[in-house]
Each structure stands twice: as C-alpha cells, then as structure tokens.
Amino acid sequence: MGLANDKFPSSAAFDAINEALTASDADRKDAIKQGNAVFAFNLKNSAGETDSWHIDLKNKGAVGKGLGEKPTVTLSLSDSDFGNLVQGKANAQKLFMSGKLKIKGDVMKATKMEPILKKAQSKAKFASAGTTYGASLGCAWLGAVIIVMRACIRLLV
C-alpha cells in the first residue's frame, strides 16, 4: 500500500522519497545519521481537506502517513502549491514570504536534508496525474524547501 492519497495528487512524491530511502540499508542509515530529525508535511486540498505525511530521519529512515512521532519541523501548504513545487512551477521562498508555506519547529534541522536529498534525487521517480516525473523533479520541492529554510535562518539570525 502506497503513501499517495488520490485526493492529494502531489502526495505521490512521498512514495518516491520512501522508495529512495528504503532502496539501500546503507543509504537509509546514512540518511538517519545526517538528518537526525522528523520532518512533517501538512497538505490541504482544494476541497479543504487536510492530510499529513512525515519523513523520519531520526529513527526509522522511512516515510509515513501522519505527522510522525514528535516532528522536528512541520511544513504546511496547499496540495496545489506542493504540486507546483514538485513540478518546478513555484518558488518556495515566494510561497513562504506570501504566507502560503508555513514552517513550525526547528528550522535549522531542515538544512540537514540537503545531502540526503541529493542521494534521493538520483533514485526517485513518481507518477502524478498520468505523468512520470524524473528524479530531479521528484525531489525538487524538497530542494526548494531547503532554500526557504536557509532564508528563514537568515531572518532569525
């Protein structure tokens, strides 16, 4: 059973990330060592429904439904905006500055995702709305989130 929810088309990205994390035990352990955090994502669809996913890089090195156990960082945005980030059609920094992307928790931990994502980008692929996106697009939204995190850090320091 996959992580994607048909009511949230962009959620297919979570299957791709999970696939990349679970493909190699060594890569998974390395991701946990580097990440040491639980990253939660809250998405809201056009019908006003919400759903959540998490990337556990603290304990299991896997992706799951729900917020996970004590998320370190929580990102909230619409499914549409999330999908646009996945496809490279939106800018995370602009979404953040316009209030469409909300960040809660330890912003510094989000920067730990960058080396992990580079590995995931070389492996991840997912399908959305009948289109298969390559690895660079599959995790592009996470790279964009890192840019937002760095911008937040500059604002906080």
Rosetta silent file (secondary structure, phi, psi, omega in degrees, C-alpha in Angstrom):
SEQUENCE: MGLANDKFPSSAAFDAINEALTASDADRKDAIKQGNAVFAFNLKNSAGETDSWHIDLKNKGAVGKGLGEKPTVTLSLSDSDFGNLVQGKANAQKLFMSGKLKIKGDVMKATKMEPILKKAQSKAKFASAGTTYGASLGCAWLGAVIIVMRACIRLLV
SCORE:     score description
SCORE:     0.000 S_00000001
   1 L     0.000  126.763 -177.957    0.000    0.000    0.000 S_00000001
   2 L   -82.187  174.075 -179.611    1.455    3.330   -1.075 S_00000001
   3 L   -90.629  -17.762 -176.759    1.544    6.627    0.708 S_00000001
   4 L   -65.926  145.553  177.216   -0.174    8.598   -2.045 S_00000001
   5 E  -119.733  121.476 -177.023   -3.724    9.826   -1.488 S_00000001
   6 L   -55.971  -26.557  179.212   -5.816   10.300   -4.653 S_00000001
   7 L   -77.712   -8.981 -179.842   -7.382   13.412   -3.125 S_00000001
   8 E  -130.948   81.733 -173.134   -3.867   14.906   -2.888 S_00000001
   9 H   -52.995  -36.618 -177.274   -2.221   14.351   -6.306 S_00000001
  10 H   -73.216   -9.143 -177.885    1.174   15.702   -5.274 S_00000001
  11 H   -67.373  -10.726  176.468    1.404   13.183   -2.432 S_00000001
  12 H   -60.005  -22.748  178.469    2.924   10.675   -4.882 S_00000001
  13 H   -60.358  -32.471 -178.616    6.239   12.376   -4.079 S_00000001
  14 H   -67.373  -33.687  174.571    6.233   10.704   -0.661 S_00000001
  15 H   -63.745  -41.471 -179.116    6.238    7.255   -2.284 S_00000001
  16 H   -64.113  -42.384 -179.919    9.257    8.291   -4.356 S_00000001
  17 H   -67.260  -42.331  178.610   11.171    9.537   -1.334 S_00000001
  18 H   -61.742  -40.821  178.417   10.324    6.416    0.653 S_00000001
  19 H   -60.757  -42.813  179.637   11.481    4.269   -2.247 S_00000001
  20 H   -66.142  -39.200 -179.079   14.798    6.117   -2.355 S_00000001
  21 H   -70.744  -32.075 -175.342   15.283    5.801    1.410 S_00000001
  22 H   -96.527   -0.657 -178.382   14.478    2.099    1.529 S_00000001
  23 L   -67.738  -32.828 -177.520   16.417    1.049   -1.584 S_00000001
  24 L  -138.247  128.663  179.185   19.670    0.615    0.331 S_00000001
  25 H   -62.381  -38.062  179.538   20.166   -0.132    4.013 S_00000001
  26 H   -65.130  -43.301  178.235   23.462    1.767    3.969 S_00000001
  27 H   -64.429  -39.757  179.490   21.812    4.850    2.391 S_00000001
  28 H   -62.734  -46.774  179.671   18.959    4.676    4.909 S_00000001
  29 H   -63.489  -37.924  177.929   21.379    4.528    7.852 S_00000001
  30 H   -65.747  -40.209  178.624   23.390    7.388    6.369 S_00000001
  31 H   -62.530  -41.230  178.249   20.204    9.461    5.951 S_00000001
  32 H   -63.921  -44.593 -179.081   19.313    8.878    9.618 S_00000001
  33 H   -61.502  -42.889 -178.338   22.825    9.827   10.722 S_00000001
  34 H   -77.284  -39.488 -174.955   22.777   13.027    8.662 S_00000001
  35 H   -78.466  -54.225  179.992   19.146   14.013    9.209 S_00000001
  36 L    46.577   45.426 -179.635   18.519   13.168   12.858 S_00000001
  37 L  -160.785  162.881  173.417   15.030   14.707   12.681 S_00000001
  38 E  -112.600  121.117 -178.166   11.393   14.020   11.814 S_00000001
  39 E  -104.807  120.525 -178.338   10.054   16.257    9.032 S_00000001
  40 E  -107.916  146.865 -179.902    6.251   16.598    8.864 S_00000001
  41 E  -130.925  123.332  175.120    4.192   17.913    5.947 S_00000001
  42 E  -106.514  121.852  177.618    0.573   19.117    6.183 S_00000001
  43 E  -114.945  145.102  177.773   -1.205   19.458    2.856 S_00000001
  44 E  -123.670  125.903 -178.404   -4.634   20.992    2.229 S_00000001
  45 L   -89.152  179.196 -176.380   -6.521   20.139   -0.969 S_00000001
  46 L   -66.772  -19.815  177.491   -8.993   22.251   -2.961 S_00000001
  47 L   -85.462   -0.526 -179.890  -11.931   20.688   -1.064 S_00000001
  48 L    86.705    3.547  178.628  -10.484   21.986    2.212 S_00000001
  49 L   -80.918  150.299  177.730   -9.448   18.518    3.405 S_00000001
  50 E  -120.634  151.248  174.473   -6.074   18.056    5.070 S_00000001
  51 E  -148.149  157.706 -175.051   -3.691   15.129    5.196 S_00000001
  52 E  -132.585  150.557  175.269   -0.206   14.687    6.623 S_00000001
  53 E  -138.343  160.392  175.950    2.970   12.774    5.864 S_00000001
  54 E  -140.299  153.104  172.842    6.331   12.601    7.572 S_00000001
  55 E  -114.620  110.539 -177.409    9.897   11.758    6.690 S_00000001
  56 E   -92.336  101.402  175.911   11.503   10.068    9.693 S_00000001
  57 L  -111.130   26.947  177.879   15.240   10.609    9.537 S_00000001
  58 L  -113.224  -42.032 -175.522   15.624   10.187   13.278 S_00000001
  59 L  -117.087  -58.902 -170.056   14.586    6.592   13.997 S_00000001
  60 L   -97.841  -27.127 -174.947   13.406    4.516   11.032 S_00000001
  61 L    69.089   46.185 -177.771   14.657    6.259    7.912 S_00000001
  62 E  -145.987  169.933  178.436   11.289    5.959    6.205 S_00000001
  63 E  -110.081  143.093 -179.392    8.305    7.982    5.064 S_00000001
  64 E  -148.443  171.082  176.216    4.857    7.514    6.563 S_00000001
  65 E   -78.446  153.604  179.356    1.337    8.857    6.876 S_00000001
  66 L    84.419  179.584 -176.466    0.553   11.318    9.644 S_00000001
  67 L   -78.765  -12.389 -177.543    2.822   13.758   11.415 S_00000001
  68 L    81.492  178.584 -178.580    5.101   11.092   12.835 S_00000001
  69 L   -84.862  115.128  178.369    6.406   10.927   16.365 S_00000001
  70 L    46.245   72.526 -179.287    7.257   14.402   17.675 S_00000001
  71 L   -59.419  139.977  178.534    8.073   16.166   14.374 S_00000001
  72 L   -80.622  -39.889  179.418   11.157   18.366   14.498 S_00000001
  73 E  -136.027  134.873  177.154    9.977   20.584   11.624 S_00000001
  74 E  -122.178  127.910  178.386    6.445   20.886   10.208 S_00000001
  75 E  -112.505  129.620 -179.109    5.738   22.400    6.785 S_00000001
  76 E  -123.899  129.932  177.781    2.155   23.351    5.876 S_00000001
  77 E  -163.945  171.912 -179.514    0.923   24.316    2.412 S_00000001
  78 E   -76.799  154.986  176.933   -1.762   23.535   -0.145 S_00000001
  79 H   -60.993  -38.552  179.776   -1.599   20.397   -2.254 S_00000001
  80 H   -61.981  -47.861  178.690   -1.678   22.608   -5.332 S_00000001
  81 H   -64.538  -39.565  177.569    1.322   24.665   -4.186 S_00000001
  82 H   -61.213  -44.495  177.594    3.120   21.482   -3.157 S_00000001
  83 H   -62.226  -40.523  177.615    2.449   20.039   -6.621 S_00000001
  84 H   -64.604  -36.606  175.558    3.726   23.211   -8.266 S_00000001
  85 H   -64.953  -43.129  179.651    6.907   22.955   -6.204 S_00000001
  86 H   -58.784  -39.939 -177.033    7.305   19.320   -7.253 S_00000001
  87 L   -86.853   -1.194 -179.498    6.971   20.315  -10.902 S_00000001
  88 L    76.394   17.878 -178.726    9.275   23.318  -10.549 S_00000001
  89 L   -94.286   -6.534 -179.352    6.422   25.739  -11.308 S_00000001
  90 L  -131.896  157.417  179.418    6.521   27.521   -7.933 S_00000001
  91 L  -109.085  121.473 -176.613    9.190   29.128   -5.799 S_00000001
  92 H   -61.293  -38.090 -179.072    9.280   28.024   -2.159 S_00000001
  93 H   -63.909  -41.580  178.058   10.710   31.318   -0.954 S_00000001
  94 H   -65.445  -40.277  177.620    7.851   33.252   -2.587 S_00000001
  95 H   -61.887  -41.746  179.669    5.318   30.834   -1.095 S_00000001
  96 H   -65.251  -48.416 -177.571    6.865   31.318    2.325 S_00000001
  97 H   -65.242  -28.289  179.414    7.021   35.102    2.065 S_00000001
  98 L   -88.754   -0.206  178.299    3.390   35.247    0.873 S_00000001
  99 L    84.640    5.771 -179.897    2.234   33.071    3.778 S_00000001
 100 L   -82.694  -18.149  175.194    1.306   30.105    1.581 S_00000001
 101 L  -120.667  120.067 -179.467    4.054   27.956    3.128 S_00000001
 102 E  -111.545  139.314 -178.353    4.167   27.862    6.912 S_00000001
 103 E  -123.662  131.459  179.737    7.073   26.430    8.889 S_00000001
 104 E  -131.138  136.964  175.724    6.913   25.353   12.530 S_00000001
 105 E   110.535 -155.779 -175.066    9.675   23.879   14.663 S_00000001
 106 L   -80.852   93.697 -177.466   13.457   23.639   14.400 S_00000001
 107 H   -62.037  -34.240 -178.661   14.228   25.415   11.145 S_00000001
 108 H   -59.864  -34.943 -178.401   17.947   24.637   11.493 S_00000001
 109 H   -65.179  -28.034 -177.920   17.254   20.892   11.213 S_00000001
 110 H   -61.466  -29.487  179.770   15.745   21.347    7.751 S_00000001
 111 L   -67.491  -17.635  179.062   19.183   22.125    6.356 S_00000001
 112 L   -70.878  -13.252 -177.162   20.215   18.552    7.276 S_00000001
 113 H   -77.913  -21.858 -172.370   18.022   17.263    4.451 S_00000001
 114 H   -55.130  -54.284 -179.521   20.195   18.589    1.618 S_00000001
 115 H   -64.872  -30.249  179.312   22.802   15.782    1.368 S_00000001
 116 H   -67.937  -41.647 -178.256   20.092   13.182    1.872 S_00000001
 117 H   -67.284  -32.909  178.657   18.015   14.640   -0.940 S_00000001
 118 H   -60.059  -40.279  177.197   20.922   14.583   -3.346 S_00000001
 119 H   -68.387  -42.224 -178.598   21.038   10.804   -2.960 S_00000001
 120 H   -64.746  -36.249 -178.278   17.263   10.515   -3.221 S_00000001
 121 H   -60.902  -31.748 -178.332   17.197   12.635   -6.382 S_00000001
 122 L   -76.245  -11.907 -175.654   19.318   10.100   -8.224 S_00000001
 123 L  -118.211  -28.351 -168.976   16.827    7.310   -7.445 S_00000001
 124 L   -77.889  138.811  172.066   13.350    8.782   -7.019 S_00000001
 125 L  -146.410  145.616  176.766   10.636    8.697   -9.670 S_00000001
 126 E  -152.196  162.330  179.377    6.908    9.070   -9.265 S_00000001
 127 E  -110.163  138.114  177.574    3.741    9.451  -11.270 S_00000001
 128 E  -144.007  126.144  178.870    1.309   12.309  -10.868 S_00000001
 129 L    52.489   39.440  176.477   -1.780   12.968  -12.982 S_00000001
 130 L    81.844    0.273 -179.286   -0.626   10.440  -15.563 S_00000001
 131 E  -113.661  134.508  176.344    2.811   11.999  -15.975 S_00000001
 132 E   -94.640  125.388  179.317    6.011   10.425  -14.730 S_00000001
 133 E   -99.917  140.400  179.261    8.433   12.955  -13.343 S_00000001
 134 L   -73.728  177.344 -174.745   12.145   12.250  -13.274 S_00000001
 135 H   -60.249  -40.908 -176.477   14.334   12.278  -10.205 S_00000001
 136 H   -64.768  -33.642  176.462   15.300   15.930  -10.448 S_00000001
 137 H   -82.662  -31.701 -177.399   11.639   16.966  -10.388 S_00000001
 138 H   -57.554  -35.491 -179.266   10.630   14.244   -7.940 S_00000001
 139 L  -116.472   11.601 -178.171   12.562   15.826   -5.106 S_00000001
 140 H   -59.454  -36.235 -178.913   12.769   19.376   -6.446 S_00000001
 141 H   -63.954  -34.311  178.793   10.246   20.588   -3.897 S_00000001
 142 H   -70.173  -37.876  175.023   12.465   19.411   -1.053 S_00000001
 143 H   -61.666  -39.567  177.721   15.396   21.280   -2.517 S_00000001
 144 H   -65.328  -37.639  178.132   13.135   24.328   -2.696 S_00000001
 145 H   -63.033  -37.908  178.272   12.139   23.831    0.930 S_00000001
 146 H   -61.217  -40.469  177.470   15.817   23.881    1.889 S_00000001
 147 H   -59.753  -43.091  178.251   16.135   27.277    0.191 S_00000001
 148 H   -62.732  -42.997 -179.693   13.215   28.516    2.279 S_00000001
 149 H   -60.274  -42.635  179.250   14.788   27.118    5.440 S_00000001
 150 H   -63.892  -39.813  177.515   18.022   28.946    4.738 S_00000001
 151 H   -62.141  -39.869  178.224   16.065   32.163    4.147 S_00000001
 152 H   -64.888  -41.010  179.632   14.319   31.653    7.499 S_00000001
 153 H   -61.499  -42.870  178.376   17.631   31.083    9.236 S_00000001
 154 H   -61.983  -36.207  178.959   18.935   34.361    7.809 S_00000001
 155 H   -69.063  -33.123 -177.005   15.807   36.096    9.124 S_00000001
 156 H   -81.882  -25.407 -175.167   16.271   34.563   12.585 S_00000001
 157 L   -88.985    0.000    0.000   19.987   35.267   12.933 S_00000001
